[in-house]
Amino acid sequence: MNEPQVISILSGMSPITLEQMKDVKLMDRNDLKYVANDSKLEAILSEASQHYFVQDASGVRLSTYHTVYYDTPNMTMYLEHHDKRSVRQKIRIRTYVESGLTFIEIKDKDNKSKTHKHRIQLPSEEIDDAARAFLEKKANYTAEQIIPVLDERFKRITLVSRSMKERLTIDAEITYRNLMTGNSIDLRGLIVLESKTEGGSVSKARDIFLDMRIRPSNFSKYCIGCSLTDHGLKRNNFKTKLRYLDKLTNYKYEYAR
């Protein structure tokens, strides 16, 4: 990613503040993901600038995220996704680095492919009593049943449609460190795009991606990060995606073959 050029394009876009975005939470939504080489990022932003606001958080438009994903010691949540269970869950602690805000988040996928997200703020990146109670109430697992398994860091651009019915996130500079194996992987060169809409809402981004021959991909950053950093995991159902990453980035991942 050519960060100075990206920041230059973002600085020319109309901003939307966090306060203004409160009406675009989309906690129950339809998600559609895409992956592309980051060489296309500037063209995507230039096209999107006519149709989207860019999130501006106290002057920051390219935000840094730190996420720790949790799973059971047997990697139940990873395997449910790998085995194509339609109803599944992910648990993570996410920190918005520039603001210092940290949340524990639960993402549920239902049998209609809708995502339901629940979260509460935490004082630190540790599971405290409030987080334990939250998990007891909202999650399929208690705090005692899960462990931290994957550390993820990336930079995000958040765009909001002028109709206020869609949020588009663009993740770049993605890196992982597996907390169980100690292995790390660097996905710089790849961007992950996600269109999040209310049911039936029009997405201009999807038209832009179609014109640029960027195709939808059922891409889980958690599962891809795990499969690339834990060589003992089952990954048969992810091999097509891993090979596609090879094609996009020329990284030649050893475990994509």
PDB file of C-alpha atoms in Angstrom:
ATOM      1  CA  MET A   1       0.000   0.000   0.000  1.00  0.00           C
ATOM      2  CA  ASN A   2       1.286   3.419  -0.952  1.00  0.00           C
ATOM      3  CA  GLU A   3       0.288   4.973   2.351  1.00  0.00           C
ATOM      4  CA  PRO A   4       1.085   8.640   1.547  1.00  0.00           C
ATOM      5  CA  GLN A   5      -0.981   8.455  -1.665  1.00  0.00           C
ATOM      6  CA  VAL A   6      -3.849   6.692   0.101  1.00  0.00           C
ATOM      7  CA  ILE A   7      -3.880   9.311   2.872  1.00  0.00           C
ATOM      8  CA  SER A   8      -3.859  12.047   0.210  1.00  0.00           C
ATOM      9  CA  ILE A   9      -6.961  10.581  -1.467  1.00  0.00           C
ATOM     10  CA  LEU A  10      -8.709  10.126   1.891  1.00  0.00           C
ATOM     11  CA  SER A  11      -7.989  13.728   2.861  1.00  0.00           C
ATOM     12  CA  GLY A  12      -9.936  14.882  -0.199  1.00  0.00           C
ATOM     13  CA  MET A  13     -13.050  12.857   0.673  1.00  0.00           C
ATOM     14  CA  SER A  14     -16.028  14.231   2.583  1.00  0.00           C
ATOM     15  CA  PRO A  15     -15.755  13.144   6.234  1.00  0.00           C
ATOM     16  CA  ILE A  16     -18.232  11.576   8.612  1.00  0.00           C
ATOM     17  CA  THR A  17     -17.594  11.658  12.357  1.00  0.00           C
ATOM     18  CA  LEU A  18     -18.077   8.836  14.839  1.00  0.00           C
ATOM     19  CA  GLU A  19     -21.000  10.765  16.318  1.00  0.00           C
ATOM     20  CA  GLN A  20     -22.682  11.008  12.907  1.00  0.00           C
ATOM     21  CA  MET A  21     -22.093   7.288  12.339  1.00  0.00           C
ATOM     22  CA  LYS A  22     -24.174   6.246  15.340  1.00  0.00           C
ATOM     23  CA  ASP A  23     -27.142   5.751  13.006  1.00  0.00           C
ATOM     24  CA  VAL A  24     -25.110   3.358  10.833  1.00  0.00           C
ATOM     25  CA  LYS A  25     -24.240   0.701  13.415  1.00  0.00           C
ATOM     26  CA  LEU A  26     -25.556  -2.188  11.261  1.00  0.00           C
ATOM     27  CA  MET A  27     -25.278  -4.651  14.138  1.00  0.00           C
ATOM     28  CA  ASP A  28     -27.718  -6.930  12.234  1.00  0.00           C
ATOM     29  CA  ARG A  29     -26.683  -6.898   8.620  1.00  0.00           C
ATOM     30  CA  ASN A  30     -25.842  -8.621   5.350  1.00  0.00           C
ATOM     31  CA  ASP A  31     -22.104  -8.926   4.707  1.00  0.00           C
ATOM     32  CA  LEU A  32     -20.305  -9.471   1.427  1.00  0.00           C
ATOM     33  CA  LYS A  33     -16.508  -9.770   1.343  1.00  0.00           C
ATOM     34  CA  TYR A  34     -13.921  -9.324  -1.385  1.00  0.00           C
ATOM     35  CA  VAL A  35     -10.137  -9.677  -1.605  1.00  0.00           C
ATOM     36  CA  ALA A  36      -7.782  -7.913  -3.993  1.00  0.00           C
ATOM     37  CA  ASN A  37      -4.184  -6.902  -4.474  1.00  0.00           C
ATOM     38  CA  ASP A  38      -3.493  -3.594  -2.746  1.00  0.00           C
ATOM     39  CA  SER A  39      -2.378  -2.084  -6.068  1.00  0.00           C
ATOM     40  CA  LYS A  40      -6.096  -1.516  -6.722  1.00  0.00           C
ATOM     41  CA  LEU A  41      -6.706   0.444  -3.522  1.00  0.00           C
ATOM     42  CA  GLU A  42      -6.124   3.925  -4.908  1.00  0.00           C
ATOM     43  CA  ALA A  43      -8.468   3.324  -7.861  1.00  0.00           C
ATOM     44  CA  ILE A  44     -11.149   1.940  -5.517  1.00  0.00           C
ATOM     45  CA  LEU A  45     -10.941   5.004  -3.278  1.00  0.00           C
ATOM     46  CA  SER A  46     -11.017   7.400  -6.235  1.00  0.00           C
ATOM     47  CA  GLU A  47     -14.207   5.778  -7.569  1.00  0.00           C
ATOM     48  CA  ALA A  48     -15.797   5.558  -4.109  1.00  0.00           C
ATOM     49  CA  SER A  49     -15.108   9.206  -3.259  1.00  0.00           C
ATOM     50  CA  GLN A  50     -18.183  10.328  -5.212  1.00  0.00           C
ATOM     51  CA  HIS A  51     -20.542   8.022  -3.351  1.00  0.00           C
ATOM     52  CA  TYR A  52     -19.149   7.607   0.177  1.00  0.00           C
ATOM     53  CA  PHE A  53     -18.076   9.570   3.218  1.00  0.00           C
ATOM     54  CA  VAL A  54     -14.850   8.546   4.960  1.00  0.00           C
ATOM     55  CA  GLN A  55     -14.852   7.989   8.720  1.00  0.00           C
ATOM     56  CA  ASP A  56     -12.819  10.681  10.461  1.00  0.00           C
ATOM     57  CA  ALA A  57     -11.936   9.979  14.099  1.00  0.00           C
ATOM     58  CA  SER A  58     -10.247  13.099  15.486  1.00  0.00           C
ATOM     59  CA  GLY A  59      -8.423  13.612  12.198  1.00  0.00           C
ATOM     60  CA  VAL A  60      -7.516   9.938  11.680  1.00  0.00           C
ATOM     61  CA  ARG A  61      -8.857   8.399   8.470  1.00  0.00           C
ATOM     62  CA  LEU A  62      -6.546   5.369   8.257  1.00  0.00           C
ATOM     63  CA  SER A  63      -7.007   3.612  11.590  1.00  0.00           C
ATOM     64  CA  THR A  64      -4.874   0.950  13.279  1.00  0.00           C
ATOM     65  CA  TYR A  65      -6.601  -2.098  14.777  1.00  0.00           C
ATOM     66  CA  HIS A  66      -5.319  -4.799  17.125  1.00  0.00           C
ATOM     67  CA  THR A  67      -7.450  -7.931  17.521  1.00  0.00           C
ATOM     68  CA  VAL A  68      -7.009 -11.062  19.616  1.00  0.00           C
ATOM     69  CA  TYR A  69      -9.263 -13.949  18.589  1.00  0.00           C
ATOM     70  CA  TYR A  70     -10.355 -16.547  21.117  1.00  0.00           C
ATOM     71  CA  ASP A  71     -11.305 -20.164  20.523  1.00  0.00           C
ATOM     72  CA  THR A  72     -11.501 -23.403  22.456  1.00  0.00           C
ATOM     73  CA  PRO A  73      -8.263 -25.417  22.869  1.00  0.00           C
ATOM     74  CA  ASN A  74      -9.677 -27.774  20.197  1.00  0.00           C
ATOM     75  CA  MET A  75     -10.357 -24.839  17.812  1.00  0.00           C
ATOM     76  CA  THR A  76     -14.100 -25.490  17.747  1.00  0.00           C
ATOM     77  CA  MET A  77     -15.061 -22.134  16.238  1.00  0.00           C
ATOM     78  CA  TYR A  78     -12.434 -22.428  13.500  1.00  0.00           C
ATOM     79  CA  LEU A  79     -13.554 -25.953  12.645  1.00  0.00           C
ATOM     80  CA  GLU A  80     -17.241 -24.996  12.537  1.00  0.00           C
ATOM     81  CA  HIS A  81     -16.402 -22.422   9.884  1.00  0.00           C
ATOM     82  CA  HIS A  82     -14.116 -24.819   8.014  1.00  0.00           C
ATOM     83  CA  ASP A  83     -16.813 -27.512   8.037  1.00  0.00           C
ATOM     84  CA  LYS A  84     -19.340 -24.999   6.624  1.00  0.00           C
ATOM     85  CA  ARG A  85     -21.633 -24.844   9.598  1.00  0.00           C
ATOM     86  CA  SER A  86     -24.167 -22.147   8.712  1.00  0.00           C
ATOM     87  CA  VAL A  87     -24.727 -21.212  12.375  1.00  0.00           C
ATOM     88  CA  ARG A  88     -21.446 -20.272  14.008  1.00  0.00           C
ATOM     89  CA  GLN A  89     -19.733 -17.789  16.278  1.00  0.00           C
ATOM     90  CA  LYS A  90     -16.498 -15.839  16.719  1.00  0.00           C
ATOM     91  CA  ILE A  91     -15.182 -14.179  19.875  1.00  0.00           C
ATOM     92  CA  ARG A  92     -12.522 -11.489  19.886  1.00  0.00           C
ATOM     93  CA  ILE A  93     -11.085  -8.573  21.833  1.00  0.00           C
ATOM     94  CA  ARG A  94     -10.432  -5.586  19.585  1.00  0.00           C
ATOM     95  CA  THR A  95      -8.539  -2.387  20.327  1.00  0.00           C
ATOM     96  CA  TYR A  96      -8.836   0.763  18.245  1.00  0.00           C
ATOM     97  CA  VAL A  97      -5.236   1.840  18.682  1.00  0.00           C
ATOM     98  CA  GLU A  98      -5.445   5.587  18.076  1.00  0.00           C
ATOM     99  CA  SER A  99      -8.390   6.062  20.461  1.00  0.00           C
ATOM    100  CA  GLY A 100      -7.285   3.420  22.968  1.00  0.00           C
ATOM    101  CA  LEU A 101     -10.799   1.962  23.111  1.00  0.00           C
ATOM    102  CA  THR A 102     -11.099  -1.791  23.644  1.00  0.00           C
ATOM    103  CA  PHE A 103     -14.162  -4.027  23.208  1.00  0.00           C
ATOM    104  CA  ILE A 104     -14.958  -7.691  23.598  1.00  0.00           C
ATOM    105  CA  GLU A 105     -17.083  -8.685  20.621  1.00  0.00           C
ATOM    106  CA  ILE A 106     -19.211 -11.688  19.724  1.00  0.00           C
ATOM    107  CA  LYS A 107     -20.165 -12.224  16.078  1.00  0.00           C
ATOM    108  CA  ASP A 108     -22.963 -14.692  15.368  1.00  0.00           C
ATOM    109  CA  LYS A 109     -23.784 -15.948  11.869  1.00  0.00           C
ATOM    110  CA  ASP A 110     -27.329 -17.301  11.526  1.00  0.00           C
ATOM    111  CA  ASN A 111     -28.782 -19.810   9.058  1.00  0.00           C
ATOM    112  CA  LYS A 112     -29.884 -16.949   6.778  1.00  0.00           C
ATOM    113  CA  SER A 113     -26.273 -15.733   6.421  1.00  0.00           C
ATOM    114  CA  LYS A 114     -26.970 -12.661   8.562  1.00  0.00           C
ATOM    115  CA  THR A 115     -24.379 -11.395  11.016  1.00  0.00           C
ATOM    116  CA  HIS A 116     -25.389 -10.319  14.526  1.00  0.00           C
ATOM    117  CA  LYS A 117     -22.749  -8.481  16.539  1.00  0.00           C
ATOM    118  CA  HIS A 118     -22.695  -7.860  20.290  1.00  0.00           C
ATOM    119  CA  ARG A 119     -20.021  -6.011  22.216  1.00  0.00           C
ATOM    120  CA  ILE A 120     -19.153  -4.222  25.433  1.00  0.00           C
ATOM    121  CA  GLN A 121     -16.268  -1.907  26.224  1.00  0.00           C
ATOM    122  CA  LEU A 122     -13.406  -3.157  28.391  1.00  0.00           C
ATOM    123  CA  PRO A 123     -10.842  -1.171  30.407  1.00  0.00           C
ATOM    124  CA  SER A 124      -7.993  -3.277  28.976  1.00  0.00           C
ATOM    125  CA  GLU A 125      -7.303  -6.195  26.631  1.00  0.00           C
ATOM    126  CA  GLU A 126      -7.928  -8.682  29.447  1.00  0.00           C
ATOM    127  CA  ILE A 127     -11.116 -10.648  30.154  1.00  0.00           C
ATOM    128  CA  ASP A 128     -12.466  -9.150  33.383  1.00  0.00           C
ATOM    129  CA  ASP A 129     -15.591  -9.863  35.447  1.00  0.00           C
ATOM    130  CA  ALA A 130     -17.794  -7.771  33.148  1.00  0.00           C
ATOM    131  CA  ALA A 131     -16.499  -9.676  30.130  1.00  0.00           C
ATOM    132  CA  ARG A 132     -17.119 -12.984  31.888  1.00  0.00           C
ATOM    133  CA  ALA A 133     -20.722 -11.994  32.572  1.00  0.00           C
ATOM    134  CA  PHE A 134     -21.124 -10.809  28.982  1.00  0.00           C
ATOM    135  CA  LEU A 135     -19.870 -14.136  27.632  1.00  0.00           C
ATOM    136  CA  GLU A 136     -22.122 -16.035  30.016  1.00  0.00           C
ATOM    137  CA  LYS A 137     -25.124 -14.122  28.671  1.00  0.00           C
ATOM    138  CA  LYS A 138     -24.332 -13.813  24.948  1.00  0.00           C
ATOM    139  CA  ALA A 139     -21.800 -16.466  23.916  1.00  0.00           C
ATOM    140  CA  ASN A 140     -21.908 -20.193  23.340  1.00  0.00           C
ATOM    141  CA  TYR A 141     -18.803 -20.514  25.515  1.00  0.00           C
ATOM    142  CA  THR A 142     -17.785 -19.327  28.970  1.00  0.00           C
ATOM    143  CA  ALA A 143     -14.528 -17.516  29.663  1.00  0.00           C
ATOM    144  CA  GLU A 144     -13.134 -20.740  31.132  1.00  0.00           C
ATOM    145  CA  GLN A 145     -13.734 -22.617  27.856  1.00  0.00           C
ATOM    146  CA  ILE A 146     -11.765 -20.298  25.561  1.00  0.00           C
ATOM    147  CA  ILE A 147      -8.158 -19.185  25.149  1.00  0.00           C
ATOM    148  CA  PRO A 148      -6.432 -16.513  23.022  1.00  0.00           C
ATOM    149  CA  VAL A 149      -5.246 -18.149  19.784  1.00  0.00           C
ATOM    150  CA  LEU A 150      -4.519 -15.491  17.131  1.00  0.00           C
ATOM    151  CA  ASP A 151      -3.104 -11.958  17.259  1.00  0.00           C
ATOM    152  CA  GLU A 152      -4.061  -9.808  14.266  1.00  0.00           C
ATOM    153  CA  ARG A 153      -2.983  -6.282  13.329  1.00  0.00           C
ATOM    154  CA  PHE A 154      -4.123  -4.234  10.350  1.00  0.00           C
ATOM    155  CA  LYS A 155      -5.061  -0.777   9.110  1.00  0.00           C
ATOM    156  CA  ARG A 156      -8.652   0.046   8.208  1.00  0.00           C
ATOM    157  CA  ILE A 157     -10.473   2.602   6.115  1.00  0.00           C
ATOM    158  CA  THR A 158     -14.193   2.896   6.856  1.00  0.00           C
ATOM    159  CA  LEU A 159     -16.525   4.402   4.251  1.00  0.00           C
ATOM    160  CA  VAL A 160     -20.215   5.177   4.726  1.00  0.00           C
ATOM    161  CA  SER A 161     -22.646   5.502   1.831  1.00  0.00           C
ATOM    162  CA  ARG A 162     -24.311   8.853   1.369  1.00  0.00           C
ATOM    163  CA  SER A 163     -27.657   7.082   1.852  1.00  0.00           C
ATOM    164  CA  MET A 164     -26.395   5.998   5.326  1.00  0.00           C
ATOM    165  CA  LYS A 165     -27.466   2.416   4.551  1.00  0.00           C
ATOM    166  CA  GLU A 166     -24.061   0.849   3.936  1.00  0.00           C
ATOM    167  CA  ARG A 167     -20.691   0.677   5.619  1.00  0.00           C
ATOM    168  CA  LEU A 168     -17.675  -0.384   3.570  1.00  0.00           C
ATOM    169  CA  THR A 169     -14.483  -1.401   5.352  1.00  0.00           C
ATOM    170  CA  ILE A 170     -11.112  -1.822   3.660  1.00  0.00           C
ATOM    171  CA  ASP A 171      -8.420  -3.665   5.611  1.00  0.00           C
ATOM    172  CA  ALA A 172      -4.763  -3.484   4.589  1.00  0.00           C
ATOM    173  CA  GLU A 173      -1.295  -4.200   6.004  1.00  0.00           C
ATOM    174  CA  ILE A 174      -2.634  -7.368   7.673  1.00  0.00           C
ATOM    175  CA  THR A 175      -0.280  -9.398   9.864  1.00  0.00           C
ATOM    176  CA  TYR A 176      -0.861 -12.385  12.154  1.00  0.00           C
ATOM    177  CA  ARG A 177       0.918 -14.092  15.038  1.00  0.00           C
ATOM    178  CA  ASN A 178      -0.398 -17.432  16.242  1.00  0.00           C
ATOM    179  CA  LEU A 179      -0.412 -17.452  20.042  1.00  0.00           C
ATOM    180  CA  MET A 180      -0.381 -21.261  20.202  1.00  0.00           C
ATOM    181  CA  THR A 181       2.326 -22.117  17.655  1.00  0.00           C
ATOM    182  CA  GLY A 182       4.371 -18.907  17.665  1.00  0.00           C
ATOM    183  CA  ASN A 183       4.220 -18.728  13.844  1.00  0.00           C
ATOM    184  CA  SER A 184       3.689 -15.395  12.082  1.00  0.00           C
ATOM    185  CA  ILE A 185       2.520 -14.440   8.585  1.00  0.00           C
ATOM    186  CA  ASP A 186       2.553 -11.121   6.747  1.00  0.00           C
ATOM    187  CA  LEU A 187      -0.307 -10.434   4.319  1.00  0.00           C
ATOM    188  CA  ARG A 188       0.850  -6.983   3.264  1.00  0.00           C
ATOM    189  CA  GLY A 189      -0.007  -6.667  -0.412  1.00  0.00           C
ATOM    190  CA  LEU A 190      -3.551  -7.909   0.159  1.00  0.00           C
ATOM    191  CA  ILE A 191      -6.679  -5.878   0.908  1.00  0.00           C
ATOM    192  CA  VAL A 192      -9.887  -7.300   2.351  1.00  0.00           C
ATOM    193  CA  LEU A 193     -13.061  -5.374   1.544  1.00  0.00           C
ATOM    194  CA  GLU A 194     -16.395  -5.883   3.259  1.00  0.00           C
ATOM    195  CA  SER A 195     -19.726  -4.336   2.311  1.00  0.00           C
ATOM    196  CA  LYS A 196     -22.161  -4.286   5.249  1.00  0.00           C
ATOM    197  CA  THR A 197     -25.727  -3.346   4.386  1.00  0.00           C
ATOM    198  CA  GLU A 198     -29.228  -3.415   5.718  1.00  0.00           C
ATOM    199  CA  GLY A 199     -31.419  -5.910   3.881  1.00  0.00           C
ATOM    200  CA  GLY A 200     -32.217  -4.764   0.328  1.00  0.00           C
ATOM    201  CA  SER A 201     -29.970  -1.698   0.407  1.00  0.00           C
ATOM    202  CA  VAL A 202     -28.181  -0.710  -2.801  1.00  0.00           C
ATOM    203  CA  SER A 203     -24.375  -0.933  -2.733  1.00  0.00           C
ATOM    204  CA  LYS A 204     -22.430   1.270  -5.132  1.00  0.00           C
ATOM    205  CA  ALA A 205     -19.241  -0.453  -3.954  1.00  0.00           C
ATOM    206  CA  ARG A 206     -20.396  -3.739  -5.386  1.00  0.00           C
ATOM    207  CA  ASP A 207     -20.792  -2.083  -8.801  1.00  0.00           C
ATOM    208  CA  ILE A 208     -17.287  -0.611  -8.501  1.00  0.00           C
ATOM    209  CA  PHE A 209     -15.825  -4.011  -7.639  1.00  0.00           C
ATOM    210  CA  LEU A 210     -17.660  -5.650 -10.546  1.00  0.00           C
ATOM    211  CA  ASP A 211     -16.238  -3.094 -12.971  1.00  0.00           C
ATOM    212  CA  MET A 212     -12.747  -3.730 -11.559  1.00  0.00           C
ATOM    213  CA  ARG A 213     -13.169  -7.521 -11.786  1.00  0.00           C
ATOM    214  CA  ILE A 214     -12.897  -7.952  -8.034  1.00  0.00           C
ATOM    215  CA  ARG A 215     -14.988 -10.952  -7.151  1.00  0.00           C
ATOM    216  CA  PRO A 216     -16.838 -11.802  -3.922  1.00  0.00           C
ATOM    217  CA  SER A 217     -15.047 -14.185  -1.587  1.00  0.00           C
ATOM    218  CA  ASN A 218     -16.280 -15.879   1.572  1.00  0.00           C
ATOM    219  CA  PHE A 219     -13.088 -14.796   3.302  1.00  0.00           C
ATOM    220  CA  SER A 220     -12.625 -15.043   7.066  1.00  0.00           C
ATOM    221  CA  LYS A 221      -9.543 -13.181   8.269  1.00  0.00           C
ATOM    222  CA  TYR A 222      -9.599 -15.320  11.417  1.00  0.00           C
ATOM    223  CA  CYS A 223      -9.737 -18.660   9.606  1.00  0.00           C
ATOM    224  CA  ILE A 224      -7.176 -17.690   6.977  1.00  0.00           C
ATOM    225  CA  GLY A 225      -4.835 -16.392   9.666  1.00  0.00           C
ATOM    226  CA  CYS A 226      -5.170 -19.632  11.641  1.00  0.00           C
ATOM    227  CA  SER A 227      -4.742 -21.893   8.620  1.00  0.00           C
ATOM    228  CA  LEU A 228      -1.553 -20.092   7.568  1.00  0.00           C
ATOM    229  CA  THR A 229       0.035 -20.110  11.026  1.00  0.00           C
ATOM    230  CA  ASP A 230      -1.035 -23.469  12.502  1.00  0.00           C
ATOM    231  CA  HIS A 231       0.223 -26.203  10.215  1.00  0.00           C
ATOM    232  CA  GLY A 232      -1.610 -28.931  12.104  1.00  0.00           C
ATOM    233  CA  LEU A 233      -5.092 -27.573  11.411  1.00  0.00           C
ATOM    234  CA  LYS A 234      -7.489 -29.078   8.913  1.00  0.00           C
ATOM    235  CA  ARG A 235      -7.614 -26.703   5.929  1.00  0.00           C
ATOM    236  CA  ASN A 236      -8.961 -28.662   2.948  1.00  0.00           C
ATOM    237  CA  ASN A 237     -11.960 -26.370   2.515  1.00  0.00           C
ATOM    238  CA  PHE A 238      -9.736 -23.282   2.544  1.00  0.00           C
ATOM    239  CA  LYS A 239      -7.155 -24.426  -0.031  1.00  0.00           C
ATOM    240  CA  THR A 240      -8.915 -22.707  -2.945  1.00  0.00           C
ATOM    241  CA  LYS A 241      -8.812 -19.415  -1.042  1.00  0.00           C
ATOM    242  CA  LEU A 242      -5.191 -19.924  -0.069  1.00  0.00           C
ATOM    243  CA  ARG A 243      -4.226 -20.566  -3.686  1.00  0.00           C
ATOM    244  CA  TYR A 244      -6.141 -17.431  -4.685  1.00  0.00           C
ATOM    245  CA  LEU A 245      -4.048 -15.462  -2.177  1.00  0.00           C
ATOM    246  CA  ASP A 246      -0.956 -16.874  -3.896  1.00  0.00           C
ATOM    247  CA  LYS A 247      -2.275 -15.603  -7.223  1.00  0.00           C
ATOM    248  CA  LEU A 248      -3.024 -12.137  -5.848  1.00  0.00           C
ATOM    249  CA  THR A 249       0.203 -11.600  -3.957  1.00  0.00           C
ATOM    250  CA  ASN A 250       2.837 -14.050  -5.266  1.00  0.00           C
ATOM    251  CA  TYR A 251       3.695 -14.892  -1.649  1.00  0.00           C
ATOM    252  CA  LYS A 252       3.786 -18.625  -2.436  1.00  0.00           C
ATOM    253  CA  TYR A 253       2.443 -19.753   0.916  1.00  0.00           C
ATOM    254  CA  GLU A 254       3.933 -23.112   1.774  1.00  0.00           C
ATOM    255  CA  TYR A 255       0.652 -24.447   3.153  1.00  0.00           C
ATOM    256  CA  ALA A 256      -1.555 -23.223   0.307  1.00  0.00           C
ATOM    257  CA  ARG A 257      -0.616 -26.243  -1.788  1.00  0.00           C
TER     258      ARG A 257
END
